[in-house]
GROMACS .gro file of C-alpha atoms in nm:
model
  304
    1MET     CA    1   7.367   8.124  10.557
    2ASP     CA    2   7.179   8.139  10.862
    3PRO     CA    3   7.148   8.502  11.013
    4ARG     CA    4   7.227   8.344  11.321
    5GLU     CA    5   7.575   8.266  11.244
    6PHE     CA    6   7.646   8.684  11.249
    7ASN     CA    7   7.603   8.649  11.630
    8GLN     CA    8   7.871   8.463  11.676
    9PRO     CA    9   8.225   8.529  11.788
   10LEU     CA   10   8.505   8.508  11.598
   11ARG     CA   11   8.670   8.217  11.767
   12GLY     CA   12   8.926   7.962  11.640
   13VAL     CA   13   8.905   7.572  11.718
   14GLY     CA   14   9.196   7.468  11.905
   15PRO     CA   15   9.493   7.633  12.076
   16VAL     CA   16   9.537   7.988  12.000
   17ALA     CA   17   9.853   7.924  11.798
   18ASN     CA   18   9.647   7.711  11.562
   19TRP     CA   19   9.374   7.985  11.515
   20ALA     CA   20   9.316   8.092  11.115
   21PRO     CA   21   9.392   8.449  11.086
   22ILE     CA   22   9.083   8.667  11.239
   23GLN     CA   23   9.050   8.820  10.844
   24THR     CA   24   8.938   8.483  10.764
   25ARG     CA   25   8.765   8.419  11.034
   26ARG     CA   26   8.508   8.744  10.942
   27PRO     CA   27   8.145   8.614  10.884
   28LEU     CA   28   8.137   8.740  10.539
   29TYR     CA   29   8.477   8.634  10.457
   30GLN     CA   30   8.384   8.384  10.192
   31PHE     CA   31   8.134   8.598  10.001
   32ALA     CA   32   8.354   8.942  10.086
   33PRO     CA   33   8.723   8.823  10.136
   34LEU     CA   34   8.829   9.204  10.104
   35ILE     CA   35   8.525   9.411  10.347
   36THR     CA   36   8.789   9.435  10.690
   37ASN     CA   37   8.577   9.656  10.935
   38ILE     CA   38   8.257   9.811  10.892
   39SER     CA   39   8.207  10.066  11.117
   40GLY     CA   40   7.851  10.185  11.256
   41THR     CA   41   7.627  10.437  11.536
   42ASP     CA   42   7.293  10.376  11.686
   43SER     CA   43   7.165  10.470  11.972
   44SER     CA   44   7.104  10.163  12.147
   45SER     CA   45   7.199  10.192  12.474
   46ILE     CA   46   7.126  10.080  12.862
   47MET     CA   47   7.137  10.355  13.124
   48SER     CA   48   7.081  10.371  13.471
   49TYR     CA   49   7.144  10.710  13.659
   50ASN     CA   50   7.084  10.774  14.022
   51GLY     CA   51   7.151  11.097  14.233
   52LEU     CA   52   7.069  11.308  14.523
   53GLN     CA   53   7.106  11.667  14.451
   54VAL     CA   54   7.103  11.964  14.682
   55SER     CA   55   7.131  12.330  14.651
   56ALA     CA   56   7.144  12.639  14.891
   57ARG     CA   57   7.040  12.959  14.759
   58LYS     CA   58   7.090  13.357  14.898
   59ARG     CA   59   6.859  13.574  14.671
   60TYR     CA   60   7.009  13.946  14.566
   61SER     CA   61   6.993  14.188  14.855
   62LEU     CA   62   7.219  14.424  14.994
   63GLY     CA   63   7.424  14.394  14.705
   64LEU     CA   64   7.508  14.010  14.810
   65GLU     CA   65   7.343  13.676  14.635
   66PHE     CA   66   7.526  13.315  14.598
   67LEU     CA   67   7.368  12.990  14.480
   68ALA     CA   68   7.555  12.637  14.578
   69SER     CA   69   7.476  12.289  14.434
   70TYR     CA   70   7.658  11.925  14.512
   71THR     CA   71   7.547  11.595  14.375
   72LEU     CA   72   7.642  11.232  14.472
   73SER     CA   73   7.521  11.048  14.155
   74ARG     CA   74   7.611  10.713  14.005
   75THR     CA   75   7.575  10.638  13.621
   76LEU     CA   76   7.598  10.289  13.496
   77THR     CA   77   7.598  10.252  13.105
   78ASP     CA   78   7.658  10.036  12.831
   79ASN     CA   79   7.672  10.335  12.613
   80LEU     CA   80   8.024  10.441  12.531
   81GLY     CA   81   7.939  10.788  12.362
   82TYR     CA   82   8.126  10.653  12.082
   83TYR     CA   83   8.461  10.864  12.111
   84GLY     CA   84   8.421  10.932  12.451
   85SER     CA   85   8.546  11.271  12.564
   86SER     CA   86   8.877  11.439  12.584
   87GLY     CA   87   9.128  11.373  12.883
   88VAL     CA   88   8.953  11.067  13.001
   89ASN     CA   89   9.094  10.727  13.039
   90ALA     CA   90   8.754  10.522  12.998
   91GLU     CA   91   8.664  10.230  12.843
   92GLY     CA   92   8.748  10.351  12.511
   93ALA     CA   93   8.545  10.407  12.165
   94TYR     CA   94   8.473  10.035  12.062
   95TRP     CA   95   8.320   9.719  12.276
   96GLN     CA   96   8.625   9.472  12.294
   97ASN     CA   97   8.375   9.205  12.281
   98ALA     CA   98   8.188   9.329  11.904
   99TYR     CA   99   7.958   9.072  11.986
  100ASP     CA  100   7.887   9.180  12.345
  101ARG     CA  101   7.759   9.525  12.414
  102HIS     CA  102   7.601   9.420  12.741
  103SER     CA  103   7.977   9.355  12.852
  104GLU     CA  104   8.026   9.700  12.835
  105PHE     CA  105   7.779   9.775  13.085
  106GLY     CA  106   7.964   9.999  13.405
  107ARG     CA  107   8.066  10.363  13.499
  108ALA     CA  108   7.976  10.625  13.255
  109PHE     CA  109   8.293  10.767  13.112
  110PHE     CA  110   8.164  11.127  13.283
  111ASP     CA  111   8.027  10.938  13.614
  112ALA     CA  112   8.168  11.149  13.936
  113LEU     CA  113   8.022  11.037  14.229
  114HIS     CA  114   8.044  11.386  14.413
  115ASN     CA  115   8.018  11.784  14.203
  116PHE     CA  116   7.995  12.084  14.418
  117SER     CA  117   7.984  12.387  14.250
  118LEU     CA  118   7.936  12.782  14.362
  119GLY     CA  119   7.903  13.087  14.266
  120GLY     CA  120   7.825  13.424  14.397
  121SER     CA  121   7.868  13.763  14.361
  122TRP     CA  122   7.898  14.115  14.599
  123GLN     CA  123   7.781  14.470  14.497
  124VAL     CA  124   7.904  14.667  14.783
  125PRO     CA  125   7.623  14.906  14.893
  126PHE     CA  126   7.820  15.250  14.849
  127GLY     CA  127   7.855  15.487  14.665
  128ILE     CA  128   7.644  15.651  14.391
  129ASN     CA  129   7.271  15.514  14.353
  130GLN     CA  130   7.350  15.252  14.618
  131LYS     CA  131   7.194  15.219  14.965
  132TYR     CA  132   7.514  15.371  15.146
  133GLY     CA  133   7.675  15.653  15.052
  134SER     CA  134   7.466  15.777  14.794
  135ASN     CA  135   7.520  16.175  14.914
  136ALA     CA  136   7.908  16.082  14.932
  137ASN     CA  137   8.156  16.369  14.801
  138ARG     CA  138   8.335  16.239  14.437
  139ALA     CA  139   8.643  16.179  14.657
  140VAL     CA  140   8.481  15.903  14.921
  141ASP     CA  141   8.316  15.755  14.626
  142LEU     CA  142   8.644  15.719  14.376
  143ILE     CA  143   8.731  15.525  14.680
  144PHE     CA  144   8.523  15.319  14.832
  145GLY     CA  145   8.178  15.338  14.564
  146GLY     CA  146   8.086  15.128  14.311
  147TRP     CA  147   8.334  14.792  14.403
  148ARG     CA  148   8.194  14.451  14.318
  149ALA     CA  149   8.317  14.100  14.326
  150GLY     CA  150   8.214  13.771  14.190
  151TYR     CA  151   8.385  13.401  14.262
  152ILE     CA  152   8.354  13.060  14.085
  153VAL     CA  153   8.448  12.720  14.261
  154SER     CA  154   8.409  12.441  14.113
  155ALA     CA  155   8.511  12.049  14.224
  156HIS     CA  156   8.417  11.695  14.129
  157SER     CA  157   8.541  11.353  14.167
  158GLY     CA  158   8.786  11.177  13.948
  159PHE     CA  159   8.651  11.055  13.635
  160PRO     CA  160   8.654  10.629  13.603
  161VAL     CA  161   9.009  10.503  13.469
  162THR     CA  162   8.964  10.141  13.273
  163ILE     CA  163   9.281   9.918  13.307
  164ARG     CA  164   9.335   9.830  12.956
  165SER     CA  165   9.619   9.525  12.819
  166ARG     CA  166   9.782   9.452  12.487
  167ASP     CA  167   9.497   9.218  12.284
  168VAL     CA  168   9.571   8.833  12.298
  169SER     CA  169   9.235   8.758  12.282
  170SER     CA  170   9.291   8.728  11.880
  171GLN     CA  171   8.923   8.836  11.854
  172ALA     CA  172   8.895   9.212  11.927
  173VAL     CA  173   8.857   9.373  11.574
  174ARG     CA  174   8.890   9.711  11.711
  175GLY     CA  175   9.140   9.650  12.006
  176GLY     CA  176   9.096   9.860  12.317
  177THR     CA  177   9.087   9.485  12.524
  178ARG     CA  178   9.079   9.559  12.901
  179ALA     CA  179   9.321   9.355  13.179
  180ASP     CA  180   9.225   9.077  13.367
  181ARG     CA  181   9.158   9.166  13.700
  182PHE     CA  182   9.265   8.988  14.026
  183GLY     CA  183   9.237   9.212  14.321
  184SER     CA  184   9.253   9.574  14.443
  185LEU     CA  185   9.510   9.811  14.425
  186ASN     CA  186   9.729   9.900  14.686
  187TYR     CA  187   9.747  10.287  14.696
  188THR     CA  188  10.069  10.371  14.888
  189ASN     CA  189  10.282  10.690  14.823
  190GLN     CA  190  10.017  10.791  14.539
  191GLY     CA  191  10.148  11.073  14.335
  192ILE     CA  192  10.167  11.186  13.975
  193ASN     CA  193  10.470  10.930  13.904
  194ASN     CA  194  10.290  10.622  14.063
  195TRP     CA  195   9.917  10.743  14.057
  196PHE     CA  196   9.794  10.343  14.120
  197GLY     CA  197  10.041  10.383  14.461
  198THR     CA  198  10.417  10.149  14.428
  199GLY     CA  199  10.423   9.830  14.524
  200ASN     CA  200  10.139   9.674  14.287
  201ASN     CA  201  10.289   9.394  14.110
  202LEU     CA  202  10.128   9.354  13.733
  203CYS     CA  203  10.105   9.019  13.590
  204LEU     CA  204  10.244   9.069  13.246
  205ASP     CA  205  10.239   8.653  13.100
  206PRO     CA  206   9.963   8.578  12.947
  207GLY     CA  207   9.728   8.446  13.171
  208VAL     CA  208   9.975   8.403  13.466
  209THR     CA  209   9.911   8.538  13.815
  210ALA     CA  210  10.207   8.542  14.070
  211GLY     CA  211  10.238   8.701  14.394
  212ASN     CA  212   9.953   8.996  14.464
  213CYS     CA  213   9.932   9.066  14.167
  214ALA     CA  214   9.608   9.307  14.080
  215TYR     CA  215   9.593   9.342  13.744
  216GLY     CA  216   9.778   9.089  13.449
  217VAL     CA  217   9.785   9.020  13.076
  218PRO     CA  218   9.447   8.797  12.989
  219ALA     CA  219   9.509   8.427  12.913
  220LEU     CA  220   9.551   8.390  12.527
  221GLY     CA  221   9.221   8.362  12.317
  222THR     CA  222   9.043   8.560  12.578
  223PHE     CA  223   8.892   8.891  12.683
  224GLY     CA  224   8.999   9.056  13.022
  225ASN     CA  225   8.769   9.006  13.338
  226SER     CA  226   8.854   9.355  13.459
  227ALA     CA  227   8.480   9.549  13.443
  228LYS     CA  228   8.520   9.901  13.271
  229GLY     CA  229   8.598  10.214  13.510
  230THR     CA  230   8.768   9.987  13.808
  231GLU     CA  231   8.982  10.281  13.907
  232GLN     CA  232   8.963  10.657  13.937
  233ALA     CA  233   9.177  10.983  13.786
  234PRO     CA  234   9.239  11.258  14.004
  235ALA     CA  235   8.967  11.474  14.150
  236TYR     CA  236   8.892  11.856  13.984
  237LYS     CA  237   8.900  12.167  14.155
  238ASN     CA  238   8.905  12.505  14.009
  239PHE     CA  239   8.809  12.863  14.139
  240ASP     CA  240   8.764  13.190  13.918
  241ALA     CA  241   8.677  13.552  14.100
  242ASN     CA  242   8.722  13.901  13.938
  243VAL     CA  243   8.671  14.224  14.088
  244GLY     CA  244   8.539  14.554  13.931
  245LYS     CA  245   8.479  14.897  14.006
  246GLN     CA  246   8.293  15.221  13.878
  247PHE     CA  247   8.422  15.503  13.836
  248HIS     CA  248   8.185  15.788  13.800
  249VAL     CA  249   8.224  16.073  13.565
  250THR     CA  250   7.886  16.220  13.627
  251GLU     CA  251   7.570  16.011  13.770
  252ARG     CA  252   7.501  15.843  13.449
  253GLN     CA  253   7.847  15.810  13.285
  254TYR     CA  254   8.105  15.618  13.413
  255PHE     CA  255   8.412  15.399  13.338
  256ASP     CA  256   8.384  15.028  13.402
  257PHE     CA  257   8.700  14.836  13.505
  258ARG     CA  258   8.706  14.473  13.567
  259ALA     CA  259   8.964  14.231  13.664
  260GLU     CA  260   8.938  13.892  13.657
  261PHE     CA  261   9.175  13.625  13.757
  262PHE     CA  262   9.101  13.242  13.612
  263ASN     CA  263   9.226  12.948  13.805
  264ILE     CA  264   9.314  13.251  14.123
  265LEU     CA  265   9.510  12.978  14.335
  266ASN     CA  266   9.726  12.792  14.036
  267HIS     CA  267   9.604  12.488  14.125
  268THR     CA  268   9.711  12.193  13.895
  269ASN     CA  269   9.435  11.976  13.767
  270PHE     CA  270   9.627  11.641  13.684
  271GLY     CA  271   9.506  11.429  13.363
  272ALA     CA  272   9.412  11.079  13.360
  273PRO     CA  273   9.702  10.815  13.441
  274GLY     CA  274   9.864  10.543  13.201
  275ARG     CA  275   9.651  10.280  13.222
  276THR     CA  276   9.791   9.973  13.027
  277VAL     CA  277   9.899   9.704  13.250
  278SER     CA  278  10.167   9.565  12.923
  279SER     CA  279  10.339   9.929  12.926
  280PRO     CA  280  10.446   9.866  13.339
  281ALA     CA  281  10.679  10.168  13.281
  282THR     CA  282  10.372  10.407  13.192
  283PHE     CA  283  10.167  10.235  13.395
  284GLY     CA  284  10.040  10.490  13.681
  285VAL     CA  285  10.218  10.758  13.547
  286ILE     CA  286  10.038  11.122  13.500
  287SER     CA  287  10.203  11.317  13.249
  288GLY     CA  288   9.964  11.577  13.163
  289ALA     CA  289   9.723  11.807  13.285
  290ILE     CA  290   9.342  11.991  13.284
  291GLY     CA  291   9.327  12.314  13.219
  292SER     CA  292   9.521  12.600  13.230
  293PRO     CA  293   9.746  12.751  13.484
  294ARG     CA  294   9.671  13.109  13.633
  295ASN     CA  295   9.523  13.389  13.390
  296VAL     CA  296   9.490  13.721  13.500
  297GLN     CA  297   9.294  13.959  13.193
  298PHE     CA  298   9.216  14.339  13.247
  299ALA     CA  299   8.913  14.552  13.058
  300LEU     CA  300   8.810  14.878  13.104
  301LYS     CA  301   8.501  15.046  12.908
  302TYR     CA  302   8.339  15.345  12.893
  303ILE     CA  303   7.994  15.391  12.953
  304PHE     CA  304   7.760  15.694  12.846
   0.00000   0.00000   0.00000
């Protein structure tokens, strides 16, 4: 058998309805008919990263410090990261065309255009062993001395969403086929029940376009023409903070109290929306959240 035959798509001849079953069209079928899918992993890929990174830092002085970082970037690749990442509606674990990895070149599943973080702490410079109030009496130090606070703010743009369709190609041995794209979605009245907006028509008949369809089911026997990562999931925002205080028994012995507030604003970060055009009831519907609601915990320890 000519080795070059292994690089040929599993296409049939003539109308799709006349194609032989996909199993009998596999290159090894005549030699090993019981072999179905063969899974493999490798590190081959094309990747492009372009970014602008900016940071500002205040070094520790008078008990105050912080570090702010911002990244503007774009990551393109044809590597799926094997199983991708949870909570992300990217391209999926397998190429839609098993013979064409390069058709998967597009936004990486972790690509975020904007990424910002800010973290800092403040040790109130008053009380025992501090610049101010080191000679304050015990009552004053108990109320005003030894306080400290910290915070972490993080935010980034939404991750890519790859619009998919039911498989009508009769060639996708692993499924995960993309939709046909005819135009841009109209993001009107966007919400968790219609993240892609209202009034967007989907073409559900294979290969048929009507009206102002943005996406549709590909024609029978073909792969969708949509690129991966053409839409975007909701952005992510989070704010954690903590506050603490030292209660001195002696100069070297003290109680250390700490209160930590995770997602202190109780902000809901929504998960990725439904993205399968052949399931219009759930297309654009967000049914989950990323992260936890506000969580508060306290700690107390004795230092001696």
